[in-house]
mmCIF file of C-alpha atoms and ligand atoms in Angstrom:
data_model
loop_
_atom_site.group_PDB
_atom_site.id
_atom_site.type_symbol
_atom_site.label_atom_id
_atom_site.label_comp_id
_atom_site.label_asym_id
_atom_site.label_seq_id
_atom_site.Cartn_x
_atom_site.Cartn_y
_atom_site.Cartn_z
ATOM 1 C CA MET A 1 9.434 -35.352 -5.377
ATOM 2 C CA SER A 2 9.119 -32.591 -7.992
ATOM 3 C CA ASP A 3 9.584 -28.912 -7.159
ATOM 4 C CA PRO A 4 6.438 -26.985 -6.229
ATOM 5 C CA LEU A 5 5.215 -24.853 -9.124
ATOM 6 C CA VAL A 6 4.341 -21.995 -6.812
ATOM 7 C CA LEU A 7 6.465 -20.752 -3.929
ATOM 8 C CA VAL A 8 4.577 -19.249 -1.011
ATOM 9 C CA SER A 9 6.107 -17.082 1.707
ATOM 10 C CA ASN A 10 4.808 -14.779 4.426
ATOM 11 C CA ASP A 11 6.085 -11.529 5.848
ATOM 12 C CA ALA A 12 3.714 -10.362 8.588
ATOM 13 C CA ALA A 13 0.345 -9.852 6.839
ATOM 14 C CA VAL A 14 1.768 -10.002 3.300
ATOM 15 C CA ARG A 15 1.675 -13.302 1.415
ATOM 16 C CA THR A 16 3.949 -13.613 -1.588
ATOM 17 C CA ILE A 17 3.151 -16.186 -4.247
ATOM 18 C CA ALA A 18 5.819 -16.813 -6.908
ATOM 19 C CA LEU A 19 5.211 -18.776 -10.115
ATOM 20 C CA ASN A 20 7.993 -21.345 -10.206
ATOM 21 C CA ARG A 21 8.720 -22.751 -13.677
ATOM 22 C CA PRO A 22 11.712 -20.505 -14.351
ATOM 23 C CA ALA A 23 13.204 -22.611 -17.165
ATOM 24 C CA GLN A 24 9.940 -22.156 -19.120
ATOM 25 C CA LEU A 25 9.614 -18.495 -18.054
ATOM 26 C CA ASN A 26 6.809 -19.485 -15.668
ATOM 27 C CA SER A 27 4.471 -20.331 -18.540
ATOM 28 C CA PHE A 28 1.241 -22.045 -17.554
ATOM 29 C CA THR A 29 0.508 -25.737 -17.561
ATOM 30 C CA GLY A 30 -2.615 -27.231 -16.035
ATOM 31 C CA GLU A 31 -0.590 -28.201 -12.962
ATOM 32 C CA LEU A 32 0.702 -24.647 -12.454
ATOM 33 C CA HIS A 33 -2.868 -23.388 -12.781
ATOM 34 C CA GLN A 34 -4.039 -25.805 -10.100
ATOM 35 C CA GLN A 35 -1.280 -24.856 -7.689
ATOM 36 C CA LEU A 36 -1.702 -21.109 -8.236
ATOM 37 C CA LEU A 37 -5.466 -21.256 -7.809
ATOM 38 C CA ALA A 38 -5.061 -23.292 -4.613
ATOM 39 C CA ALA A 39 -2.529 -20.757 -3.277
ATOM 40 C CA LEU A 40 -4.884 -17.858 -4.028
ATOM 41 C CA HIS A 41 -7.824 -19.649 -2.384
ATOM 42 C CA ALA A 42 -5.653 -20.345 0.676
ATOM 43 C CA ALA A 43 -4.639 -16.673 0.908
ATOM 44 C CA ALA A 44 -8.259 -15.583 0.526
ATOM 45 C CA ASP A 45 -9.349 -17.961 3.297
ATOM 46 C CA ASP A 46 -6.580 -16.978 5.733
ATOM 47 C CA ALA A 47 -7.709 -14.062 7.895
ATOM 48 C CA SER A 48 -4.094 -13.213 8.772
ATOM 49 C CA VAL A 49 -3.349 -12.317 5.128
ATOM 50 C CA ARG A 50 -4.093 -8.670 4.302
ATOM 51 C CA CYS A 51 -2.262 -8.310 0.979
ATOM 52 C CA VAL A 52 -0.989 -10.723 -1.687
ATOM 53 C CA VAL A 53 2.065 -10.172 -3.884
ATOM 54 C CA LEU A 54 2.197 -12.171 -7.136
ATOM 55 C CA THR A 55 5.569 -12.557 -8.838
ATOM 56 C CA GLY A 56 7.709 -14.960 -10.861
ATOM 57 C CA ALA A 57 10.787 -16.980 -9.963
ATOM 58 C CA GLY A 58 13.846 -16.447 -12.149
ATOM 59 C CA ARG A 59 14.132 -13.904 -14.945
ATOM 60 C CA ALA A 60 10.483 -13.760 -16.081
ATOM 61 C CA PHE A 61 7.154 -12.898 -14.551
ATOM 62 C CA CYS A 62 5.183 -15.213 -16.830
ATOM 63 C CA ALA A 63 5.272 -16.061 -20.552
ATOM 64 C CA GLY A 64 1.568 -16.956 -20.653
ATOM 65 C CA GLN A 65 0.311 -20.327 -21.782
ATOM 66 C CA ASP A 66 2.959 -23.050 -22.120
ATOM 67 C CA LEU A 67 2.779 -23.489 -25.862
ATOM 68 C CA ALA A 68 4.257 -26.992 -25.625
ATOM 69 C CA ASP A 69 1.577 -28.224 -23.229
ATOM 70 C CA PRO A 70 -0.275 -31.087 -24.959
ATOM 71 C CA GLU A 71 -3.555 -29.665 -23.648
ATOM 72 C CA VAL A 72 -3.276 -26.802 -26.165
ATOM 73 C CA ALA A 73 -0.346 -27.486 -28.522
ATOM 74 C CA PRO A 74 -1.469 -28.356 -32.033
ATOM 75 C CA ASP A 75 -0.917 -32.043 -32.827
ATOM 76 C CA PRO A 76 1.553 -32.152 -35.753
ATOM 77 C CA ALA A 77 0.296 -35.556 -36.930
ATOM 78 C CA PRO A 78 -1.251 -35.308 -40.388
ATOM 79 C CA GLY A 79 -5.032 -35.134 -40.149
ATOM 80 C CA ALA A 80 -5.031 -34.662 -36.368
ATOM 81 C CA ALA A 81 -8.067 -32.782 -35.117
ATOM 82 C CA PRO A 82 -7.353 -29.208 -33.964
ATOM 83 C CA LYS A 83 -7.711 -28.564 -30.230
ATOM 84 C CA ASP A 84 -10.600 -26.578 -28.810
ATOM 85 C CA LEU A 85 -8.708 -23.866 -26.906
ATOM 86 C CA SER A 86 -11.828 -22.687 -25.143
ATOM 87 C CA VAL A 87 -11.712 -25.866 -23.053
ATOM 88 C CA ALA A 88 -8.406 -24.930 -21.398
ATOM 89 C CA ILE A 89 -9.484 -21.317 -21.069
ATOM 90 C CA GLU A 90 -12.754 -22.215 -19.346
ATOM 91 C CA ARG A 91 -11.051 -24.866 -17.216
ATOM 92 C CA HIS A 92 -8.030 -22.853 -16.085
ATOM 93 C CA TYR A 93 -7.908 -19.165 -16.997
ATOM 94 C CA VAL A 94 -11.491 -18.142 -16.265
ATOM 95 C CA PRO A 95 -11.424 -19.461 -12.653
ATOM 96 C CA LEU A 96 -7.960 -17.948 -12.115
ATOM 97 C CA LEU A 97 -8.911 -14.483 -13.346
ATOM 98 C CA LEU A 98 -12.224 -14.495 -11.483
ATOM 99 C CA ARG A 99 -10.368 -15.526 -8.320
ATOM 100 C CA LEU A 100 -7.776 -12.756 -8.758
ATOM 101 C CA ARG A 101 -10.373 -10.055 -9.348
ATOM 102 C CA SER A 102 -12.455 -11.139 -6.359
ATOM 103 C CA MET A 103 -9.696 -11.523 -3.785
ATOM 104 C CA PRO A 104 -10.848 -10.178 -0.409
ATOM 105 C CA VAL A 105 -7.500 -8.397 -0.068
ATOM 106 C CA PRO A 106 -5.500 -6.198 -2.468
ATOM 107 C CA VAL A 107 -3.155 -7.939 -4.879
ATOM 108 C CA VAL A 108 0.148 -6.424 -6.032
ATOM 109 C CA ALA A 109 1.840 -7.767 -9.171
ATOM 110 C CA MET A 110 5.607 -7.589 -8.679
ATOM 111 C CA VAL A 111 6.703 -7.936 -12.304
ATOM 112 C CA ASN A 112 10.315 -9.047 -12.236
ATOM 113 C CA GLY A 113 10.754 -9.723 -15.960
ATOM 114 C CA VAL A 114 8.821 -10.315 -19.131
ATOM 115 C CA ALA A 115 5.030 -10.670 -18.842
ATOM 116 C CA ALA A 116 3.720 -12.059 -22.124
ATOM 117 C CA GLY A 117 0.345 -13.287 -23.372
ATOM 118 C CA ALA A 118 -1.841 -14.437 -20.512
ATOM 119 C CA GLY A 119 1.069 -13.563 -18.213
ATOM 120 C CA ALA A 120 0.576 -9.894 -19.104
ATOM 121 C CA SER A 121 -3.182 -10.138 -18.610
ATOM 122 C CA ILE A 122 -2.713 -11.772 -15.214
ATOM 123 C CA ALA A 123 -0.332 -9.011 -14.088
ATOM 124 C CA LEU A 124 -2.712 -6.324 -15.326
ATOM 125 C CA ALA A 125 -5.642 -7.945 -13.523
ATOM 126 C CA CYS A 126 -3.902 -7.319 -10.205
ATOM 127 C CA ASP A 127 -4.780 -4.168 -8.270
ATOM 128 C CA LEU A 128 -1.392 -2.465 -8.487
ATOM 129 C CA VAL A 129 1.427 -3.432 -10.833
ATOM 130 C CA VAL A 130 5.018 -2.574 -9.941
ATOM 131 C CA ALA A 131 7.573 -3.614 -12.543
ATOM 132 C CA ALA A 132 11.339 -3.736 -12.664
ATOM 133 C CA ARG A 133 12.755 -1.308 -15.210
ATOM 134 C CA SER A 134 14.099 -4.227 -17.261
ATOM 135 C CA ALA A 135 10.693 -5.951 -17.296
ATOM 136 C CA SER A 136 8.367 -5.737 -20.284
ATOM 137 C CA PHE A 137 4.800 -6.439 -21.319
ATOM 138 C CA ILE A 138 3.981 -8.254 -24.549
ATOM 139 C CA GLN A 139 0.525 -8.849 -25.986
ATOM 140 C CA ALA A 140 1.940 -11.931 -27.677
ATOM 141 C CA PHE A 141 -1.421 -13.329 -28.766
ATOM 142 C CA SER A 142 -1.656 -11.829 -32.261
ATOM 143 C CA LYS A 143 1.739 -13.330 -33.138
ATOM 144 C CA ILE A 144 0.259 -16.819 -32.811
ATOM 145 C CA GLY A 145 -3.111 -15.999 -34.334
ATOM 146 C CA LEU A 146 -5.095 -15.453 -31.118
ATOM 147 C CA VAL A 147 -6.843 -12.576 -29.356
ATOM 148 C CA PRO A 148 -5.822 -11.226 -25.951
ATOM 149 C CA ASP A 149 -7.441 -13.437 -23.331
ATOM 150 C CA SER A 150 -7.452 -13.800 -19.549
ATOM 151 C CA GLY A 151 -9.360 -10.523 -19.486
ATOM 152 C CA GLY A 152 -6.995 -8.696 -21.830
ATOM 153 C CA THR A 153 -9.706 -7.364 -24.135
ATOM 154 C CA TRP A 154 -11.522 -5.948 -21.094
ATOM 155 C CA LEU A 155 -8.487 -4.668 -19.218
ATOM 156 C CA LEU A 156 -6.416 -3.070 -21.989
ATOM 157 C CA PRO A 157 -8.831 -0.397 -23.230
ATOM 158 C CA ARG A 158 -9.867 0.432 -19.666
ATOM 159 C CA LEU A 159 -6.263 0.928 -18.628
ATOM 160 C CA VAL A 160 -4.862 2.803 -21.607
ATOM 161 C CA GLY A 161 -7.759 3.666 -23.940
ATOM 162 C CA ARG A 162 -8.688 2.161 -27.288
ATOM 163 C CA ALA A 163 -5.886 3.607 -29.401
ATOM 164 C CA GLN A 164 -3.086 2.314 -27.177
ATOM 165 C CA ALA A 165 -4.932 -0.968 -26.530
ATOM 166 C CA LEU A 166 -5.250 -1.631 -30.244
ATOM 167 C CA GLY A 167 -1.623 -0.707 -30.886
ATOM 168 C CA LEU A 168 -0.432 -3.082 -28.189
ATOM 169 C CA ALA A 169 -2.793 -5.937 -29.070
ATOM 170 C CA LEU A 170 -2.487 -5.772 -32.862
ATOM 171 C CA LEU A 171 1.284 -5.396 -33.031
ATOM 172 C CA GLY A 172 2.315 -7.525 -30.050
ATOM 173 C CA ASP A 173 5.489 -5.488 -29.581
ATOM 174 C CA LYS A 174 7.537 -5.571 -26.397
ATOM 175 C CA LEU A 175 6.526 -2.636 -24.178
ATOM 176 C CA PRO A 176 9.272 -1.729 -21.691
ATOM 177 C CA ALA A 177 8.145 -1.220 -18.086
ATOM 178 C CA GLU A 178 8.943 2.496 -18.036
ATOM 179 C CA GLU A 179 6.802 3.058 -21.108
ATOM 180 C CA ALA A 180 4.060 0.898 -19.588
ATOM 181 C CA ALA A 181 4.051 3.183 -16.550
ATOM 182 C CA ARG A 182 4.145 6.297 -18.730
ATOM 183 C CA ILE A 183 1.006 5.312 -20.672
ATOM 184 C CA GLY A 184 -0.831 4.214 -17.529
ATOM 185 C CA LEU A 185 -0.793 0.469 -18.175
ATOM 186 C CA ILE A 186 0.846 -0.143 -14.788
ATOM 187 C CA TRP A 187 1.258 1.720 -11.502
ATOM 188 C CA ARG A 188 5.048 2.150 -11.309
ATOM 189 C CA SER A 189 8.329 1.078 -12.856
ATOM 190 C CA VAL A 190 11.291 1.013 -10.478
ATOM 191 C CA PRO A 191 15.011 0.242 -10.797
ATOM 192 C CA ASP A 192 15.625 -3.500 -10.868
ATOM 193 C CA ASP A 193 17.510 -3.555 -7.577
ATOM 194 C CA GLU A 194 14.635 -1.734 -5.844
ATOM 195 C CA LEU A 195 11.804 -3.937 -7.121
ATOM 196 C CA ALA A 196 11.452 -6.317 -4.180
ATOM 197 C CA ALA A 197 11.758 -3.595 -1.541
ATOM 198 C CA SER A 198 9.339 -1.277 -3.379
ATOM 199 C CA ALA A 199 6.709 -3.924 -4.000
ATOM 200 C CA GLN A 200 6.947 -5.346 -0.485
ATOM 201 C CA ALA A 201 6.756 -1.849 1.069
ATOM 202 C CA LEU A 202 3.691 -1.128 -1.048
ATOM 203 C CA ALA A 203 2.126 -4.430 0.009
ATOM 204 C CA ALA A 204 2.894 -3.774 3.690
ATOM 205 C CA ARG A 205 1.303 -0.351 3.371
ATOM 206 C CA LEU A 206 -1.836 -1.822 1.782
ATOM 207 C CA ALA A 207 -1.919 -4.516 4.468
ATOM 208 C CA GLY A 208 -2.145 -1.784 7.109
ATOM 209 C CA MET A 209 -5.083 -0.089 5.404
ATOM 210 C CA PRO A 210 -8.829 -0.803 5.758
ATOM 211 C CA THR A 211 -9.091 -3.948 3.644
ATOM 212 C CA GLN A 212 -12.833 -3.891 3.080
ATOM 213 C CA ALA A 213 -12.648 -0.348 1.782
ATOM 214 C CA LEU A 214 -9.783 -1.204 -0.569
ATOM 215 C CA VAL A 215 -11.694 -4.138 -2.016
ATOM 216 C CA ALA A 216 -14.855 -2.026 -2.307
ATOM 217 C CA ILE A 217 -12.853 0.644 -4.187
ATOM 218 C CA ARG A 218 -11.688 -1.975 -6.706
ATOM 219 C CA GLY A 219 -15.263 -3.150 -7.231
ATOM 220 C CA ALA A 220 -16.687 0.369 -7.403
ATOM 221 C CA LEU A 221 -14.212 1.485 -10.064
ATOM 222 C CA ASP A 222 -15.041 -1.551 -12.179
ATOM 223 C CA ALA A 223 -18.787 -1.056 -11.674
ATOM 224 C CA GLY A 224 -18.527 2.687 -12.283
ATOM 225 C CA ALA A 225 -16.933 2.085 -15.659
ATOM 226 C CA GLN A 226 -20.126 0.336 -16.715
ATOM 227 C CA SER A 227 -22.778 2.507 -15.137
ATOM 228 C CA ASP A 228 -24.070 6.022 -15.706
ATOM 229 C CA PHE A 229 -23.232 8.838 -13.282
ATOM 230 C CA GLU A 230 -26.390 8.463 -11.256
ATOM 231 C CA GLY A 231 -25.827 4.725 -10.992
ATOM 232 C CA ALA A 232 -22.330 5.375 -9.662
ATOM 233 C CA LEU A 233 -23.666 7.853 -7.083
ATOM 234 C CA LYS A 234 -26.166 5.269 -5.855
ATOM 235 C CA HIS A 235 -23.577 2.518 -5.760
ATOM 236 C CA GLU A 236 -21.208 4.742 -3.757
ATOM 237 C CA ALA A 237 -23.998 5.509 -1.274
ATOM 238 C CA ALA A 238 -24.702 1.794 -0.808
ATOM 239 C CA LEU A 239 -21.013 1.066 -0.250
ATOM 240 C CA GLN A 240 -20.622 3.920 2.245
ATOM 241 C CA ARG A 241 -23.643 2.577 4.102
ATOM 242 C CA THR A 242 -22.015 -0.843 4.467
ATOM 243 C CA LEU A 243 -18.541 0.487 5.243
ATOM 244 C CA GLY A 244 -19.924 3.044 7.689
ATOM 245 C CA PHE A 245 -21.233 0.199 9.848
ATOM 246 C CA ALA A 246 -17.802 -1.456 9.912
ATOM 247 C CA HIS A 247 -15.280 -1.226 12.737
ATOM 248 C CA ASP A 248 -12.582 0.203 10.457
ATOM 249 C CA TYR A 249 -14.597 3.363 9.814
ATOM 250 C CA GLN A 250 -15.063 3.927 13.546
ATOM 251 C CA GLU A 251 -11.373 3.279 14.070
ATOM 252 C CA GLY A 252 -10.287 5.572 11.234
ATOM 253 C CA VAL A 253 -12.334 8.498 12.477
ATOM 254 C CA GLN A 254 -11.313 7.960 16.114
ATOM 255 C CA ALA A 255 -7.652 7.738 15.157
ATOM 256 C CA PHE A 256 -7.960 10.968 13.196
ATOM 257 C CA ALA A 257 -9.591 12.739 16.157
ATOM 258 C CA GLN A 258 -6.993 11.376 18.579
ATOM 259 C CA LYS A 259 -4.103 12.250 16.242
ATOM 260 C CA ARG A 260 -2.742 8.691 16.223
ATOM 261 C CA ALA A 261 -2.131 6.034 13.600
ATOM 262 C CA PRO A 262 -5.208 3.870 12.958
ATOM 263 C CA ARG A 263 -5.170 0.122 13.606
ATOM 264 C CA PHE A 264 -7.422 -1.397 10.987
ATOM 265 C CA THR A 265 -8.544 -4.947 11.682
ATOM 266 C CA ASP A 266 -11.568 -5.728 9.476
ATOM 267 C CA ARG A 267 -11.173 -8.137 6.598
HETATM 268 O O1 LIG B 1 -3.582 -21.934 -25.824
HETATM 269 C C1 LIG B 1 -4.489 -21.580 -25.074
HETATM 270 O O2 LIG B 1 -4.937 -22.209 -24.111
HETATM 271 C C2 LIG B 1 -5.040 -20.235 -25.301
HETATM 272 C C3 LIG B 1 -4.501 -19.333 -24.256
HETATM 273 C C4 LIG B 1 -3.499 -18.547 -24.592
HETATM 274 C C5 LIG B 1 -2.915 -17.652 -23.589
HETATM 275 C C6 LIG B 1 -1.558 -17.185 -23.970
HETATM 276 O O3 LIG B 1 -0.815 -16.842 -23.077
HETATM 277 S S1 LIG B 1 -1.141 -17.132 -25.614
HETATM 278 C C7 LIG B 1 0.504 -16.475 -25.589
HETATM 279 C C8 LIG B 1 1.524 -17.512 -25.205
HETATM 280 N N1 LIG B 1 2.821 -16.932 -24.965
HETATM 281 C C9 LIG B 1 3.603 -16.526 -25.953
HETATM 282 O O4 LIG B 1 3.294 -16.579 -27.130
HETATM 283 C C10 LIG B 1 4.976 -16.047 -25.541
HETATM 284 C C11 LIG B 1 6.021 -16.998 -26.076
HETATM 285 N N2 LIG B 1 7.345 -16.614 -25.594
HETATM 286 C C12 LIG B 1 8.047 -15.612 -26.153
HETATM 287 O O5 LIG B 1 7.621 -14.922 -27.041
HETATM 288 C C13 LIG B 1 9.407 -15.387 -25.588
HETATM 289 O O6 LIG B 1 9.829 -16.552 -24.921
HETATM 290 C C14 LIG B 1 9.489 -14.203 -24.605
HETATM 291 C C15 LIG B 1 9.346 -12.903 -25.402
HETATM 292 C C16 LIG B 1 8.435 -14.292 -23.535
HETATM 293 C C17 LIG B 1 10.878 -14.201 -23.913
HETATM 294 O O7 LIG B 1 11.882 -14.250 -24.908
HETATM 295 P P1 LIG B 1 13.393 -14.590 -24.475
HETATM 296 O O8 LIG B 1 14.216 -14.455 -25.723
HETATM 297 O O9 LIG B 1 13.765 -13.784 -23.304
HETATM 298 O O10 LIG B 1 13.367 -16.117 -23.969
HETATM 299 P P2 LIG B 1 13.234 -17.432 -24.877
HETATM 300 O O11 LIG B 1 14.583 -17.913 -25.254
HETATM 301 O O12 LIG B 1 12.258 -17.236 -25.978
HETATM 302 O O13 LIG B 1 12.554 -18.436 -23.821
HETATM 303 C C18 LIG B 1 13.334 -19.082 -22.827
HETATM 304 C C19 LIG B 1 12.811 -20.477 -22.670
HETATM 305 O O14 LIG B 1 11.437 -20.413 -22.232
HETATM 306 C C20 LIG B 1 12.802 -21.216 -23.990
HETATM 307 O O15 LIG B 1 13.028 -22.586 -23.707
HETATM 308 P P3 LIG B 1 14.459 -23.269 -24.099
HETATM 309 O O16 LIG B 1 14.686 -23.031 -25.548
HETATM 310 O O17 LIG B 1 15.456 -22.534 -23.223
HETATM 311 O O18 LIG B 1 14.271 -24.705 -23.706
HETATM 312 C C21 LIG B 1 11.386 -21.047 -24.463
HETATM 313 O O19 LIG B 1 10.966 -22.062 -25.327
HETATM 314 C C22 LIG B 1 10.626 -21.113 -23.158
HETATM 315 N N3 LIG B 1 9.342 -20.443 -23.263
HETATM 316 C C23 LIG B 1 9.123 -19.129 -23.322
HETATM 317 N N4 LIG B 1 7.820 -18.888 -23.425
HETATM 318 C C24 LIG B 1 7.218 -20.074 -23.450
HETATM 319 C C25 LIG B 1 8.179 -21.072 -23.351
HETATM 320 N N5 LIG B 1 7.877 -22.371 -23.336
HETATM 321 C C26 LIG B 1 6.583 -22.698 -23.462
HETATM 322 N N6 LIG B 1 5.604 -21.792 -23.566
HETATM 323 C C27 LIG B 1 5.868 -20.490 -23.575
HETATM 324 N N7 LIG B 1 4.871 -19.585 -23.645
#
């Protein structure tokens, strides 16, 4: 039986999902897509999971699309028809990115090595990105004649502004993790030997927080970026209305009054 292409492990309420094609730097085939999407759906459906960590096995986080995969690789035979890349994108990447951005729990990208092409976009689509100091981010698309995909064109300018987004996307240079943190592309860069402990501690902390509020914050920031100020005020009011009815709000306020740690349970 062949090795699973994703490795799934649990530590209390934190589920870690590792891409597992290390010899190909965890680049995506259709089969890896299927297994990752299934793992994310399973985490979303499991009420005991309160935070997901996404990482890569081996020395890379993810090198994006497997460029040798017959689904997308150009056929070298003379006269062969070019492939319609939008088919693979619609089939695999769109559902994956929509799933990631709509997870009912926070998602931490634990970037252990290079994140290139769609691999970079997937990391950046997570809620918080913690990267090892030796890791890097590469908008590899322009080098093979493509545009950033998997949400890259949406994410990059929102994260770092148009000037930096264009520099990264046009040139496709390797951006070291420390520089990525400095320009605001990611949350933190940490020493390599502290990556797992840092990312898991962050995930455990998020898992102990009010999940519905965290997910609403993600959605509100995305919505706020596309609305006017008054629209954002109204959206915030609607969210506070919903969250104010939830148990976690009652618990948070009671815990504050009683000078104890809260025990959040909603999901
Ligand atoms: O096509 C569509 O559906 C459209 C969607 C596109 C989405 C995308 O993600 S497009 C961008 C695709 N990714 C890339 O262009 C990145 C290609 N990889 C690299 O540039 C480099 O490998 C890295 C900079 C990521 C790492 O460099 P390095 O020197 O550390 O490693 P390496 O020696 O290049 O790679 C190690 C092995 O992984 C090597 O295999 P080998 O020679 O040991 O058998 C290499 O071929 C393989 N590998 C790395 N990236 C990919 C890959 N194999 C297939 N696809 C890859 N993307």
